[in-house]
Amino acid sequence: QVQLVESGGGSVQAGGSLRLSCAASGSDYSSYRMAWFRQAPGKEREGVAAIARGGTTTYAGSVKDRFTISKDNSLNTVYLQMNSLQPEDTAMYYCAAHVTVSNRAVSLAAHDYNYWGQGTQVTVSS
């Protein structure tokens, strides 16, 4: 069992930056692959960035080269650095985790994760 708590959301103008954090507590954090998802009103939840146990990363095309996912195993925390934010990035952002034995497996599919945080709101104004 793992508990996930997101922080770092807020309101910024287009072109600005935010860094989201997701603190994990509970079971062995290093056994999990992690990801960030987002959901805008009226839209489906979409995978934004994911990181494997071993550090391999993958990104949605819409955020590639603007967002960076990273993790600090010593702090049981995963981060999402978001640069060059645009109004279309406005959404509730969720952290997700899934236990895995693979060091390389990554996924941006919501059904591949069974632990979720409560979310943090990101609003980008033009």
PDB file of C-alpha atoms in Angstrom:
ATOM      1  CA  GLN A   1       0.000   0.000   0.000  1.00  0.00           C
ATOM      2  CA  VAL A   2       1.259   3.483  -0.810  1.00  0.00           C
ATOM      3  CA  GLN A   3      -0.165   6.911  -0.211  1.00  0.00           C
ATOM      4  CA  LEU A   4       0.530   9.724  -2.678  1.00  0.00           C
ATOM      5  CA  VAL A   5       0.272  13.442  -1.917  1.00  0.00           C
ATOM      6  CA  GLU A   6       0.733  16.003  -4.678  1.00  0.00           C
ATOM      7  CA  SER A   7       1.763  19.625  -4.220  1.00  0.00           C
ATOM      8  CA  GLY A   8       3.061  22.543  -6.242  1.00  0.00           C
ATOM      9  CA  GLY A   9       0.058  23.398  -8.357  1.00  0.00           C
ATOM     10  CA  GLY A  10      -1.104  26.959  -8.845  1.00  0.00           C
ATOM     11  CA  SER A  11      -1.898  29.684 -11.344  1.00  0.00           C
ATOM     12  CA  VAL A  12       0.638  31.015 -13.815  1.00  0.00           C
ATOM     13  CA  GLN A  13       0.639  33.006 -17.011  1.00  0.00           C
ATOM     14  CA  ALA A  14       1.423  31.431 -20.342  1.00  0.00           C
ATOM     15  CA  GLY A  15       5.125  30.838 -20.728  1.00  0.00           C
ATOM     16  CA  GLY A  16       5.624  30.352 -17.017  1.00  0.00           C
ATOM     17  CA  SER A  17       6.858  27.343 -15.057  1.00  0.00           C
ATOM     18  CA  LEU A  18       5.724  25.190 -12.176  1.00  0.00           C
ATOM     19  CA  ARG A  19       7.200  22.175 -10.421  1.00  0.00           C
ATOM     20  CA  LEU A  20       4.865  19.562  -9.056  1.00  0.00           C
ATOM     21  CA  SER A  21       5.903  17.182  -6.312  1.00  0.00           C
ATOM     22  CA  CYS A  22       4.436  13.854  -5.298  1.00  0.00           C
ATOM     23  CA  ALA A  23       5.444  12.489  -1.922  1.00  0.00           C
ATOM     24  CA  ALA A  24       4.921   8.765  -1.421  1.00  0.00           C
ATOM     25  CA  SER A  25       4.575   7.002   1.894  1.00  0.00           C
ATOM     26  CA  GLY A  26       3.871   3.415   2.850  1.00  0.00           C
ATOM     27  CA  SER A  27       5.493   0.449   1.187  1.00  0.00           C
ATOM     28  CA  ASP A  28       8.874   0.295  -0.509  1.00  0.00           C
ATOM     29  CA  TYR A  29       8.805   3.295  -2.835  1.00  0.00           C
ATOM     30  CA  SER A  30      11.634   1.948  -4.968  1.00  0.00           C
ATOM     31  CA  SER A  31       9.411  -0.943  -6.116  1.00  0.00           C
ATOM     32  CA  TYR A  32       7.054   1.365  -7.969  1.00  0.00           C
ATOM     33  CA  ARG A  33       6.922   2.900 -11.378  1.00  0.00           C
ATOM     34  CA  MET A  34       5.455   6.399 -11.241  1.00  0.00           C
ATOM     35  CA  ALA A  35       3.611   8.728 -13.539  1.00  0.00           C
ATOM     36  CA  TRP A  36       1.819  12.025 -13.819  1.00  0.00           C
ATOM     37  CA  PHE A  37      -1.619  12.295 -15.380  1.00  0.00           C
ATOM     38  CA  ARG A  38      -3.904  15.241 -15.963  1.00  0.00           C
ATOM     39  CA  GLN A  39      -7.592  15.743 -16.498  1.00  0.00           C
ATOM     40  CA  ALA A  40      -9.229  18.884 -17.796  1.00  0.00           C
ATOM     41  CA  PRO A  41     -12.965  19.526 -17.339  1.00  0.00           C
ATOM     42  CA  GLY A  42     -14.966  17.489 -19.809  1.00  0.00           C
ATOM     43  CA  LYS A  43     -11.950  15.521 -20.990  1.00  0.00           C
ATOM     44  CA  GLU A  44     -10.553  12.095 -20.279  1.00  0.00           C
ATOM     45  CA  ARG A  45      -7.591  11.596 -17.995  1.00  0.00           C
ATOM     46  CA  GLU A  46      -4.387  11.528 -20.017  1.00  0.00           C
ATOM     47  CA  GLY A  47      -0.893  10.377 -19.229  1.00  0.00           C
ATOM     48  CA  VAL A  48       1.645  13.186 -19.241  1.00  0.00           C
ATOM     49  CA  ALA A  49       4.937  11.649 -18.137  1.00  0.00           C
ATOM     50  CA  ALA A  50       6.112   8.397 -16.609  1.00  0.00           C
ATOM     51  CA  ILE A  51       9.299   7.117 -15.006  1.00  0.00           C
ATOM     52  CA  ALA A  52      10.374   3.519 -14.526  1.00  0.00           C
ATOM     53  CA  ARG A  53      12.005   2.052 -11.449  1.00  0.00           C
ATOM     54  CA  GLY A  54      15.329   2.297 -13.242  1.00  0.00           C
ATOM     55  CA  GLY A  55      14.791   5.888 -14.359  1.00  0.00           C
ATOM     56  CA  THR A  56      13.645   5.428 -17.967  1.00  0.00           C
ATOM     57  CA  THR A  57      11.169   8.137 -18.877  1.00  0.00           C
ATOM     58  CA  THR A  58       8.458   8.690 -21.465  1.00  0.00           C
ATOM     59  CA  TYR A  59       6.290  11.673 -22.307  1.00  0.00           C
ATOM     60  CA  ALA A  60       3.101  12.526 -24.103  1.00  0.00           C
ATOM     61  CA  GLY A  61       3.799  14.260 -27.380  1.00  0.00           C
ATOM     62  CA  SER A  62       2.015  17.409 -26.233  1.00  0.00           C
ATOM     63  CA  VAL A  63       4.479  17.994 -23.388  1.00  0.00           C
ATOM     64  CA  LYS A  64       7.703  16.521 -24.721  1.00  0.00           C
ATOM     65  CA  ASP A  65      10.579  19.011 -24.520  1.00  0.00           C
ATOM     66  CA  ARG A  66       8.574  21.167 -22.082  1.00  0.00           C
ATOM     67  CA  PHE A  67       7.988  18.851 -19.120  1.00  0.00           C
ATOM     68  CA  THR A  68      10.532  16.758 -17.223  1.00  0.00           C
ATOM     69  CA  ILE A  69       9.752  13.943 -14.806  1.00  0.00           C
ATOM     70  CA  SER A  70      12.317  12.959 -12.214  1.00  0.00           C
ATOM     71  CA  LYS A  71      12.486  11.235  -8.865  1.00  0.00           C
ATOM     72  CA  ASP A  72      14.464  11.234  -5.675  1.00  0.00           C
ATOM     73  CA  ASN A  73      14.362   7.774  -4.122  1.00  0.00           C
ATOM     74  CA  SER A  74      15.937   9.047  -0.907  1.00  0.00           C
ATOM     75  CA  LEU A  75      12.980  11.403  -0.432  1.00  0.00           C
ATOM     76  CA  ASN A  76      10.334   9.041  -1.882  1.00  0.00           C
ATOM     77  CA  THR A  77       9.322  11.881  -4.162  1.00  0.00           C
ATOM     78  CA  VAL A  78       8.644  12.235  -7.874  1.00  0.00           C
ATOM     79  CA  TYR A  79       8.658  15.602  -9.586  1.00  0.00           C
ATOM     80  CA  LEU A  80       7.200  17.133 -12.721  1.00  0.00           C
ATOM     81  CA  GLN A  81       8.995  20.246 -13.924  1.00  0.00           C
ATOM     82  CA  MET A  82       6.710  22.100 -16.311  1.00  0.00           C
ATOM     83  CA  ASN A  83       8.134  24.853 -18.489  1.00  0.00           C
ATOM     84  CA  SER A  84       6.638  26.996 -21.252  1.00  0.00           C
ATOM     85  CA  LEU A  85       3.173  26.364 -19.864  1.00  0.00           C
ATOM     86  CA  GLN A  86       0.223  27.029 -22.141  1.00  0.00           C
ATOM     87  CA  PRO A  87      -3.491  27.506 -21.409  1.00  0.00           C
ATOM     88  CA  GLU A  88      -4.154  24.020 -22.779  1.00  0.00           C
ATOM     89  CA  ASP A  89      -2.039  22.626 -19.928  1.00  0.00           C
ATOM     90  CA  THR A  90      -4.727  23.739 -17.487  1.00  0.00           C
ATOM     91  CA  ALA A  91      -5.976  20.665 -15.650  1.00  0.00           C
ATOM     92  CA  MET A  92      -5.984  18.731 -12.406  1.00  0.00           C
ATOM     93  CA  TYR A  93      -2.694  16.866 -12.226  1.00  0.00           C
ATOM     94  CA  TYR A  94      -2.514  13.475 -10.550  1.00  0.00           C
ATOM     95  CA  CYS A  95       0.390  11.360  -9.401  1.00  0.00           C
ATOM     96  CA  ALA A  96       0.085   7.605  -9.880  1.00  0.00           C
ATOM     97  CA  ALA A  97       2.089   4.565  -8.802  1.00  0.00           C
ATOM     98  CA  HIS A  98       2.188   0.861  -9.561  1.00  0.00           C
ATOM     99  CA  VAL A  99       4.330  -1.872  -8.069  1.00  0.00           C
ATOM    100  CA  THR A 100       6.513  -3.639 -10.597  1.00  0.00           C
ATOM    101  CA  VAL A 101       9.474  -5.976 -10.756  1.00  0.00           C
ATOM    102  CA  SER A 102      10.671  -4.401 -13.989  1.00  0.00           C
ATOM    103  CA  ASN A 103      13.319  -1.698 -13.895  1.00  0.00           C
ATOM    104  CA  ARG A 104      12.455  -0.490 -17.377  1.00  0.00           C
ATOM    105  CA  ALA A 105       8.673  -0.694 -17.766  1.00  0.00           C
ATOM    106  CA  VAL A 106       6.927   2.639 -18.248  1.00  0.00           C
ATOM    107  CA  SER A 107       3.339   3.385 -19.130  1.00  0.00           C
ATOM    108  CA  LEU A 108       1.107   6.374 -19.798  1.00  0.00           C
ATOM    109  CA  ALA A 109      -2.069   4.283 -19.554  1.00  0.00           C
ATOM    110  CA  ALA A 110      -4.214   4.998 -16.506  1.00  0.00           C
ATOM    111  CA  HIS A 111      -5.276   1.344 -16.170  1.00  0.00           C
ATOM    112  CA  ASP A 112      -1.628   0.394 -15.545  1.00  0.00           C
ATOM    113  CA  TYR A 113      -1.613   2.205 -12.193  1.00  0.00           C
ATOM    114  CA  ASN A 114      -3.448   1.233  -9.043  1.00  0.00           C
ATOM    115  CA  TYR A 115      -2.469   3.993  -6.620  1.00  0.00           C
ATOM    116  CA  TRP A 116      -3.502   7.593  -7.130  1.00  0.00           C
ATOM    117  CA  GLY A 117      -3.117  10.885  -5.346  1.00  0.00           C
ATOM    118  CA  GLN A 118      -5.868  13.436  -4.828  1.00  0.00           C
ATOM    119  CA  GLY A 119      -4.548  15.823  -7.447  1.00  0.00           C
ATOM    120  CA  THR A 120      -3.254  19.378  -7.615  1.00  0.00           C
ATOM    121  CA  GLN A 121      -4.752  22.068  -9.836  1.00  0.00           C
ATOM    122  CA  VAL A 122      -2.705  23.824 -12.495  1.00  0.00           C
ATOM    123  CA  THR A 123      -4.228  26.866 -14.190  1.00  0.00           C
ATOM    124  CA  VAL A 124      -2.476  28.686 -17.034  1.00  0.00           C
ATOM    125  CA  SER A 125      -3.848  32.013 -18.202  1.00  0.00           C
ATOM    126  CA  SER A 126      -3.176  33.612 -21.572  1.00  0.00           C
TER     127      SER A 126
END
